[in-house]
């Protein structure tokens, strides 16, 4: 392909702008906030699951505590009645009195058992409520941190987007001055290799960083100034400059 040297030089400007755009896109994708946000979202889900579990346990233990308290009410009432009967002297029959005293002892043991069970449920409920409170506080802490990280990310992305818009506008301006056929070639190579045009600098392709052979340098030297050169190693467009070594 033939193109004026000045037009070939424009390809280097395009390559610089495309490289800058690539850098901006890479920076946007590689922001540390992306990973931090993902970690926080995963932790938030884990804490939310733990909070649901803890809340369920609290609810279940609340039901168990009310049941334990309800079980104690009739036993305590009966124990109080029997103690009153034993103490008021209303029972004169010795055998009946002994049976009632034995019943009082049995009821006292039963009350102790039920109270122990109640205390155990109360202790478990206290632990579960503490866990639920901790999970709730941790969830709120994660939410606050997540909002901060999202805000930082969005601010950085906005700044990079503004820069990218400037690069896009500059590229559009340069591309509009490049001959269509040359631009098509450039864009095709860029789609395949990323970097489409590179300087021929002191006998080296700055695209693949390989030295050009003596024979190839000789052919480049003999080529007309308006002939578009291609690197024999990476197939990128080679743009000649004063430092090409030709």
PDB file of C-alpha atoms in Angstrom:
ATOM      1  CA  UNK A   1       0.000   0.000   0.000  1.00  0.00           C
ATOM      2  CA  UNK A   2       1.084   3.561  -0.705  1.00  0.00           C
ATOM      3  CA  UNK A   3       0.550   6.474   1.658  1.00  0.00           C
ATOM      4  CA  UNK A   4       2.245   9.793   2.136  1.00  0.00           C
ATOM      5  CA  UNK A   5       4.898   9.830   4.893  1.00  0.00           C
ATOM      6  CA  UNK A   6       2.919  12.485   6.780  1.00  0.00           C
ATOM      7  CA  UNK A   7      -0.122  10.205   6.781  1.00  0.00           C
ATOM      8  CA  UNK A   8       2.004   7.306   7.988  1.00  0.00           C
ATOM      9  CA  UNK A   9       3.215   9.471  10.869  1.00  0.00           C
ATOM     10  CA  UNK A  10      -0.404   9.988  11.889  1.00  0.00           C
ATOM     11  CA  UNK A  11      -0.630   6.252  12.533  1.00  0.00           C
ATOM     12  CA  UNK A  12       1.869   6.686  15.355  1.00  0.00           C
ATOM     13  CA  UNK A  13      -0.438   9.284  16.881  1.00  0.00           C
ATOM     14  CA  UNK A  14      -3.329   6.847  16.542  1.00  0.00           C
ATOM     15  CA  UNK A  15      -1.245   4.097  18.127  1.00  0.00           C
ATOM     16  CA  UNK A  16      -0.407   6.346  21.082  1.00  0.00           C
ATOM     17  CA  UNK A  17      -4.056   7.272  21.545  1.00  0.00           C
ATOM     18  CA  UNK A  18      -5.161   3.645  21.255  1.00  0.00           C
ATOM     19  CA  UNK A  19      -2.522   2.640  23.788  1.00  0.00           C
ATOM     20  CA  UNK A  20      -3.751   5.365  26.139  1.00  0.00           C
ATOM     21  CA  UNK A  21      -7.314   4.150  25.720  1.00  0.00           C
ATOM     22  CA  UNK A  22      -6.185   0.622  26.478  1.00  0.00           C
ATOM     23  CA  UNK A  23      -4.396   1.860  29.584  1.00  0.00           C
ATOM     24  CA  UNK A  24      -7.500   3.685  30.790  1.00  0.00           C
ATOM     25  CA  UNK A  25      -9.696   0.637  30.193  1.00  0.00           C
ATOM     26  CA  UNK A  26      -7.219  -1.620  31.973  1.00  0.00           C
ATOM     27  CA  UNK A  27      -7.045   0.784  34.894  1.00  0.00           C
ATOM     28  CA  UNK A  28     -10.844   0.873  35.109  1.00  0.00           C
ATOM     29  CA  UNK A  29     -11.026  -2.933  35.105  1.00  0.00           C
ATOM     30  CA  UNK A  30      -8.181  -3.291  37.598  1.00  0.00           C
ATOM     31  CA  UNK A  31      -9.328  -0.855  40.277  1.00  0.00           C
ATOM     32  CA  UNK A  32      -8.703  -2.434  43.704  1.00  0.00           C
ATOM     33  CA  UNK A  33     -12.225  -1.426  44.687  1.00  0.00           C
ATOM     34  CA  UNK A  34     -13.668  -4.081  42.345  1.00  0.00           C
ATOM     35  CA  UNK A  35     -12.157  -6.928  44.356  1.00  0.00           C
ATOM     36  CA  UNK A  36     -12.862  -5.220  47.668  1.00  0.00           C
ATOM     37  CA  UNK A  37     -16.508  -4.712  46.717  1.00  0.00           C
ATOM     38  CA  UNK A  38     -16.825  -8.361  45.667  1.00  0.00           C
ATOM     39  CA  UNK A  39     -15.295  -9.460  48.981  1.00  0.00           C
ATOM     40  CA  UNK A  40     -17.620  -7.194  50.958  1.00  0.00           C
ATOM     41  CA  UNK A  41     -20.681  -8.426  49.063  1.00  0.00           C
ATOM     42  CA  UNK A  42     -19.710 -12.033  49.752  1.00  0.00           C
ATOM     43  CA  UNK A  43     -19.136 -11.241  53.424  1.00  0.00           C
ATOM     44  CA  UNK A  44     -22.424  -9.346  53.581  1.00  0.00           C
ATOM     45  CA  UNK A  45     -24.263 -12.392  52.256  1.00  0.00           C
ATOM     46  CA  UNK A  46     -22.507 -14.657  54.754  1.00  0.00           C
ATOM     47  CA  UNK A  47     -23.339 -12.327  57.638  1.00  0.00           C
ATOM     48  CA  UNK A  48     -26.929 -11.995  56.416  1.00  0.00           C
ATOM     49  CA  UNK A  49     -27.262 -15.787  56.412  1.00  0.00           C
ATOM     50  CA  UNK A  50     -25.780 -15.963  59.915  1.00  0.00           C
ATOM     51  CA  UNK A  51     -28.148 -13.233  61.085  1.00  0.00           C
ATOM     52  CA  UNK A  52     -31.164 -15.111  59.732  1.00  0.00           C
ATOM     53  CA  UNK A  53     -29.955 -18.260  61.480  1.00  0.00           C
ATOM     54  CA  UNK A  54     -29.346 -16.408  64.751  1.00  0.00           C
ATOM     55  CA  UNK A  55     -32.730 -14.675  64.567  1.00  0.00           C
ATOM     56  CA  UNK A  56     -34.449 -17.998  63.946  1.00  0.00           C
ATOM     57  CA  UNK A  57     -32.713 -19.479  66.991  1.00  0.00           C
ATOM     58  CA  UNK A  58     -33.771 -16.468  69.087  1.00  0.00           C
ATOM     59  CA  UNK A  59     -37.381 -16.920  67.976  1.00  0.00           C
ATOM     60  CA  UNK A  60     -37.317 -20.661  68.674  1.00  0.00           C
ATOM     61  CA  UNK A  61     -35.742 -20.191  72.097  1.00  0.00           C
ATOM     62  CA  UNK A  62     -38.276 -17.476  72.899  1.00  0.00           C
ATOM     63  CA  UNK A  63     -41.028 -20.003  72.240  1.00  0.00           C
ATOM     64  CA  UNK A  64     -39.182 -22.609  74.334  1.00  0.00           C
ATOM     65  CA  UNK A  65     -38.785 -20.143  77.219  1.00  0.00           C
ATOM     66  CA  UNK A  66     -42.460 -19.258  77.222  1.00  0.00           C
ATOM     67  CA  UNK A  67     -43.307 -22.953  77.177  1.00  0.00           C
ATOM     68  CA  UNK A  68     -40.941 -23.599  80.106  1.00  0.00           C
ATOM     69  CA  UNK A  69     -42.483 -20.737  82.054  1.00  0.00           C
ATOM     70  CA  UNK A  70     -45.965 -22.059  81.299  1.00  0.00           C
ATOM     71  CA  UNK A  71     -44.969 -25.557  82.474  1.00  0.00           C
ATOM     72  CA  UNK A  72     -43.820 -24.141  85.807  1.00  0.00           C
ATOM     73  CA  UNK A  73     -47.035 -22.272  86.609  1.00  0.00           C
ATOM     74  CA  UNK A  74     -49.326 -25.244  87.465  1.00  0.00           C
ATOM     75  CA  UNK A  75     -46.548 -27.151  89.253  1.00  0.00           C
ATOM     76  CA  UNK A  76     -45.699 -24.173  91.457  1.00  0.00           C
ATOM     77  CA  UNK A  77     -49.388 -23.568  92.155  1.00  0.00           C
ATOM     78  CA  UNK A  78     -49.915 -27.172  93.203  1.00  0.00           C
ATOM     79  CA  UNK A  79     -46.774 -27.124  95.335  1.00  0.00           C
ATOM     80  CA  UNK A  80     -48.004 -23.988  97.087  1.00  0.00           C
ATOM     81  CA  UNK A  81     -51.391 -25.571  97.784  1.00  0.00           C
ATOM     82  CA  UNK A  82     -49.841 -28.753  99.164  1.00  0.00           C
ATOM     83  CA  UNK A  83     -47.411 -26.817 101.351  1.00  0.00           C
ATOM     84  CA  UNK A  84     -50.331 -24.841 102.744  1.00  0.00           C
ATOM     85  CA  UNK A  85     -52.244 -28.013 103.537  1.00  0.00           C
ATOM     86  CA  UNK A  86     -49.207 -29.542 105.221  1.00  0.00           C
ATOM     87  CA  UNK A  87     -48.600 -26.444 107.287  1.00  0.00           C
ATOM     88  CA  UNK A  88     -52.120 -25.454 108.307  1.00  0.00           C
ATOM     89  CA  UNK A  89     -52.806 -28.621 110.305  1.00  0.00           C
ATOM     90  CA  UNK A  90     -55.958 -29.410 108.396  1.00  0.00           C
ATOM     91  CA  UNK A  91     -54.878 -33.002 107.796  1.00  0.00           C
ATOM     92  CA  UNK A  92     -55.055 -35.174 110.887  1.00  0.00           C
ATOM     93  CA  UNK A  93     -54.556 -38.572 109.315  1.00  0.00           C
ATOM     94  CA  UNK A  94     -50.872 -39.489 109.588  1.00  0.00           C
ATOM     95  CA  UNK A  95     -50.784 -41.638 106.494  1.00  0.00           C
ATOM     96  CA  UNK A  96     -52.465 -38.951 104.411  1.00  0.00           C
ATOM     97  CA  UNK A  97     -50.116 -36.322 105.810  1.00  0.00           C
ATOM     98  CA  UNK A  98     -47.063 -38.452 105.008  1.00  0.00           C
ATOM     99  CA  UNK A  99     -48.308 -38.936 101.455  1.00  0.00           C
ATOM    100  CA  UNK A 100     -48.824 -35.213 101.093  1.00  0.00           C
ATOM    101  CA  UNK A 101     -45.329 -34.486 102.445  1.00  0.00           C
ATOM    102  CA  UNK A 102     -43.897 -36.953  99.921  1.00  0.00           C
ATOM    103  CA  UNK A 103     -45.890 -35.225  97.196  1.00  0.00           C
ATOM    104  CA  UNK A 104     -44.475 -31.848  98.267  1.00  0.00           C
ATOM    105  CA  UNK A 105     -40.944 -33.271  98.023  1.00  0.00           C
ATOM    106  CA  UNK A 106     -41.684 -34.665  94.566  1.00  0.00           C
ATOM    107  CA  UNK A 107     -43.145 -31.364  93.419  1.00  0.00           C
ATOM    108  CA  UNK A 108     -40.109 -29.496  94.771  1.00  0.00           C
ATOM    109  CA  UNK A 109     -37.838 -31.749  92.743  1.00  0.00           C
ATOM    110  CA  UNK A 110     -40.030 -31.217  89.700  1.00  0.00           C
ATOM    111  CA  UNK A 111     -39.938 -27.444  90.159  1.00  0.00           C
ATOM    112  CA  UNK A 112     -36.141 -27.576  90.432  1.00  0.00           C
ATOM    113  CA  UNK A 113     -35.943 -29.606  87.230  1.00  0.00           C
ATOM    114  CA  UNK A 114     -38.230 -27.227  85.364  1.00  0.00           C
ATOM    115  CA  UNK A 115     -36.357 -24.183  86.690  1.00  0.00           C
ATOM    116  CA  UNK A 116     -33.031 -25.694  85.621  1.00  0.00           C
ATOM    117  CA  UNK A 117     -34.468 -26.279  82.161  1.00  0.00           C
ATOM    118  CA  UNK A 118     -35.797 -22.712  82.127  1.00  0.00           C
ATOM    119  CA  UNK A 119     -32.416 -21.280  83.161  1.00  0.00           C
ATOM    120  CA  UNK A 120     -30.697 -23.312  80.437  1.00  0.00           C
ATOM    121  CA  UNK A 121     -33.085 -21.941  77.817  1.00  0.00           C
ATOM    122  CA  UNK A 122     -32.566 -18.417  79.168  1.00  0.00           C
ATOM    123  CA  UNK A 123     -28.783 -18.802  78.913  1.00  0.00           C
ATOM    124  CA  UNK A 124     -29.017 -20.116  75.370  1.00  0.00           C
ATOM    125  CA  UNK A 125     -31.415 -17.314  74.466  1.00  0.00           C
ATOM    126  CA  UNK A 126     -29.009 -14.727  75.872  1.00  0.00           C
ATOM    127  CA  UNK A 127     -26.154 -16.172  73.793  1.00  0.00           C
ATOM    128  CA  UNK A 128     -28.315 -16.266  70.672  1.00  0.00           C
ATOM    129  CA  UNK A 129     -29.458 -12.669  71.182  1.00  0.00           C
ATOM    130  CA  UNK A 130     -25.832 -11.602  71.630  1.00  0.00           C
ATOM    131  CA  UNK A 131     -24.868 -13.380  68.410  1.00  0.00           C
ATOM    132  CA  UNK A 132     -27.773 -11.804  66.530  1.00  0.00           C
ATOM    133  CA  UNK A 133     -26.786  -8.382  67.845  1.00  0.00           C
ATOM    134  CA  UNK A 134     -23.180  -8.914  66.725  1.00  0.00           C
ATOM    135  CA  UNK A 135     -24.292 -10.077  63.282  1.00  0.00           C
ATOM    136  CA  UNK A 136     -26.599  -7.093  62.922  1.00  0.00           C
ATOM    137  CA  UNK A 137     -23.810  -4.685  63.901  1.00  0.00           C
ATOM    138  CA  UNK A 138     -21.389  -6.388  61.523  1.00  0.00           C
ATOM    139  CA  UNK A 139     -23.936  -6.197  58.719  1.00  0.00           C
ATOM    140  CA  UNK A 140     -24.358  -2.457  59.270  1.00  0.00           C
ATOM    141  CA  UNK A 141     -20.578  -2.023  59.348  1.00  0.00           C
ATOM    142  CA  UNK A 142     -20.185  -3.915  56.072  1.00  0.00           C
ATOM    143  CA  UNK A 143     -22.964  -1.883  54.457  1.00  0.00           C
ATOM    144  CA  UNK A 144     -21.246   1.372  55.436  1.00  0.00           C
ATOM    145  CA  UNK A 145     -17.874   0.176  54.151  1.00  0.00           C
ATOM    146  CA  UNK A 146     -19.476  -1.104  50.958  1.00  0.00           C
ATOM    147  CA  UNK A 147     -21.113   2.258  50.307  1.00  0.00           C
ATOM    148  CA  UNK A 148     -17.751   3.971  50.764  1.00  0.00           C
ATOM    149  CA  UNK A 149     -15.969   1.575  48.407  1.00  0.00           C
ATOM    150  CA  UNK A 150     -18.689   1.876  45.762  1.00  0.00           C
ATOM    151  CA  UNK A 151     -18.482   5.659  46.026  1.00  0.00           C
ATOM    152  CA  UNK A 152     -14.704   5.596  45.567  1.00  0.00           C
ATOM    153  CA  UNK A 153     -14.998   3.196  42.634  1.00  0.00           C
ATOM    154  CA  UNK A 154     -17.677   5.256  40.922  1.00  0.00           C
ATOM    155  CA  UNK A 155     -15.650   8.432  41.360  1.00  0.00           C
ATOM    156  CA  UNK A 156     -12.544   6.827  39.870  1.00  0.00           C
ATOM    157  CA  UNK A 157     -14.496   5.272  37.003  1.00  0.00           C
ATOM    158  CA  UNK A 158     -16.093   8.645  36.285  1.00  0.00           C
ATOM    159  CA  UNK A 159     -12.668  10.283  36.123  1.00  0.00           C
ATOM    160  CA  UNK A 160     -11.329   7.577  33.830  1.00  0.00           C
ATOM    161  CA  UNK A 161     -14.439   7.831  31.676  1.00  0.00           C
ATOM    162  CA  UNK A 162     -13.887  11.559  31.293  1.00  0.00           C
ATOM    163  CA  UNK A 163     -10.293  10.920  30.229  1.00  0.00           C
ATOM    164  CA  UNK A 164     -11.456   8.237  27.812  1.00  0.00           C
ATOM    165  CA  UNK A 165     -13.924  10.638  26.220  1.00  0.00           C
ATOM    166  CA  UNK A 166     -11.071  13.062  25.594  1.00  0.00           C
ATOM    167  CA  UNK A 167      -8.948  10.322  24.055  1.00  0.00           C
ATOM    168  CA  UNK A 168     -11.863   9.187  21.899  1.00  0.00           C
ATOM    169  CA  UNK A 169     -12.401  12.716  20.627  1.00  0.00           C
ATOM    170  CA  UNK A 170      -8.697  13.141  19.892  1.00  0.00           C
ATOM    171  CA  UNK A 171      -8.562   9.803  18.073  1.00  0.00           C
ATOM    172  CA  UNK A 172     -11.594  10.703  16.012  1.00  0.00           C
ATOM    173  CA  UNK A 173      -9.896  13.921  14.997  1.00  0.00           C
ATOM    174  CA  UNK A 174      -6.685  12.170  13.937  1.00  0.00           C
ATOM    175  CA  UNK A 175      -8.494   9.296  12.219  1.00  0.00           C
ATOM    176  CA  UNK A 176     -10.530  11.735  10.135  1.00  0.00           C
ATOM    177  CA  UNK A 177      -7.303  12.947   8.494  1.00  0.00           C
ATOM    178  CA  UNK A 178      -5.960   9.474   7.659  1.00  0.00           C
ATOM    179  CA  UNK A 179      -6.703   8.119   4.156  1.00  0.00           C
ATOM    180  CA  UNK A 180      -9.580   5.605   4.426  1.00  0.00           C
ATOM    181  CA  UNK A 181      -7.673   2.643   2.972  1.00  0.00           C
ATOM    182  CA  UNK A 182      -4.752   3.212   5.320  1.00  0.00           C
ATOM    183  CA  UNK A 183      -7.113   3.533   8.279  1.00  0.00           C
ATOM    184  CA  UNK A 184      -8.844   0.270   7.346  1.00  0.00           C
ATOM    185  CA  UNK A 185      -5.470  -1.484   7.273  1.00  0.00           C
ATOM    186  CA  UNK A 186      -4.508   0.034  10.608  1.00  0.00           C
ATOM    187  CA  UNK A 187      -7.782  -0.934  12.315  1.00  0.00           C
ATOM    188  CA  UNK A 188      -7.613  -4.477  10.940  1.00  0.00           C
ATOM    189  CA  UNK A 189      -4.111  -4.976  12.346  1.00  0.00           C
ATOM    190  CA  UNK A 190      -5.136  -3.379  15.644  1.00  0.00           C
ATOM    191  CA  UNK A 191      -8.040  -5.808  15.959  1.00  0.00           C
ATOM    192  CA  UNK A 192      -5.618  -8.705  15.529  1.00  0.00           C
ATOM    193  CA  UNK A 193      -2.563  -7.501  17.441  1.00  0.00           C
ATOM    194  CA  UNK A 194      -3.594  -4.603  19.628  1.00  0.00           C
ATOM    195  CA  UNK A 195      -0.734  -2.352  18.597  1.00  0.00           C
ATOM    196  CA  UNK A 196      -1.052  -1.687  14.868  1.00  0.00           C
ATOM    197  CA  UNK A 197       1.739   0.766  14.065  1.00  0.00           C
ATOM    198  CA  UNK A 198       5.228   1.120  15.483  1.00  0.00           C
ATOM    199  CA  UNK A 199       8.366   3.094  14.822  1.00  0.00           C
ATOM    200  CA  UNK A 200      11.310   1.638  12.999  1.00  0.00           C
ATOM    201  CA  UNK A 201      13.936   2.844  15.464  1.00  0.00           C
ATOM    202  CA  UNK A 202      17.642   2.192  14.946  1.00  0.00           C
ATOM    203  CA  UNK A 203      17.012  -0.993  13.057  1.00  0.00           C
ATOM    204  CA  UNK A 204      14.487  -2.343  15.560  1.00  0.00           C
ATOM    205  CA  UNK A 205      10.715  -2.688  15.423  1.00  0.00           C
ATOM    206  CA  UNK A 206       9.340  -0.968  18.525  1.00  0.00           C
ATOM    207  CA  UNK A 207       6.214  -3.109  18.243  1.00  0.00           C
ATOM    208  CA  UNK A 208       7.755  -6.551  18.738  1.00  0.00           C
ATOM    209  CA  UNK A 209      11.127  -5.169  19.924  1.00  0.00           C
ATOM    210  CA  UNK A 210      13.011  -7.427  17.498  1.00  0.00           C
ATOM    211  CA  UNK A 211      15.968  -6.266  15.458  1.00  0.00           C
ATOM    212  CA  UNK A 212      15.437  -6.124  11.723  1.00  0.00           C
ATOM    213  CA  UNK A 213      17.784  -8.278   9.663  1.00  0.00           C
ATOM    214  CA  UNK A 214      20.357  -6.616   7.444  1.00  0.00           C
ATOM    215  CA  UNK A 215      18.572  -7.890   4.350  1.00  0.00           C
ATOM    216  CA  UNK A 216      15.201  -6.537   5.469  1.00  0.00           C
ATOM    217  CA  UNK A 217      16.739  -3.217   6.453  1.00  0.00           C
ATOM    218  CA  UNK A 218      18.210  -2.989   2.997  1.00  0.00           C
ATOM    219  CA  UNK A 219      14.816  -3.598   1.419  1.00  0.00           C
ATOM    220  CA  UNK A 220      13.266  -0.947   3.686  1.00  0.00           C
ATOM    221  CA  UNK A 221      16.034   1.451   2.706  1.00  0.00           C
ATOM    222  CA  UNK A 222      15.277   0.956  -0.976  1.00  0.00           C
ATOM    223  CA  UNK A 223      11.512   1.287  -0.552  1.00  0.00           C
ATOM    224  CA  UNK A 224       9.897   4.557  -1.673  1.00  0.00           C
ATOM    225  CA  UNK A 225       9.008   6.984   1.103  1.00  0.00           C
ATOM    226  CA  UNK A 226       5.304   6.559   0.338  1.00  0.00           C
ATOM    227  CA  UNK A 227       5.372   2.769   0.586  1.00  0.00           C
ATOM    228  CA  UNK A 228       3.805   1.435   3.769  1.00  0.00           C
ATOM    229  CA  UNK A 229       6.269  -0.941   5.414  1.00  0.00           C
ATOM    230  CA  UNK A 230       5.322  -4.005   7.455  1.00  0.00           C
ATOM    231  CA  UNK A 231       7.466  -5.710  10.066  1.00  0.00           C
ATOM    232  CA  UNK A 232       8.391  -9.168   8.801  1.00  0.00           C
ATOM    233  CA  UNK A 233       8.236 -10.517  12.363  1.00  0.00           C
ATOM    234  CA  UNK A 234       5.000  -9.098  13.799  1.00  0.00           C
ATOM    235  CA  UNK A 235       3.309  -7.785  10.630  1.00  0.00           C
ATOM    236  CA  UNK A 236       2.680  -4.379  12.203  1.00  0.00           C
ATOM    237  CA  UNK A 237       2.964  -1.201  10.156  1.00  0.00           C
ATOM    238  CA  UNK A 238       6.490   0.190  10.444  1.00  0.00           C
ATOM    239  CA  UNK A 239       6.755   3.954  10.318  1.00  0.00           C
ATOM    240  CA  UNK A 240      10.081   5.419   9.337  1.00  0.00           C
ATOM    241  CA  UNK A 241      11.565   8.307  11.325  1.00  0.00           C
ATOM    242  CA  UNK A 242      14.857  10.193  11.348  1.00  0.00           C
ATOM    243  CA  UNK A 243      16.159   7.600  13.834  1.00  0.00           C
ATOM    244  CA  UNK A 244      15.152   4.531  11.850  1.00  0.00           C
ATOM    245  CA  UNK A 245      18.729   3.621  11.036  1.00  0.00           C
ATOM    246  CA  UNK A 246      18.169   3.631   7.322  1.00  0.00           C
TER     247      UNK A 246
END
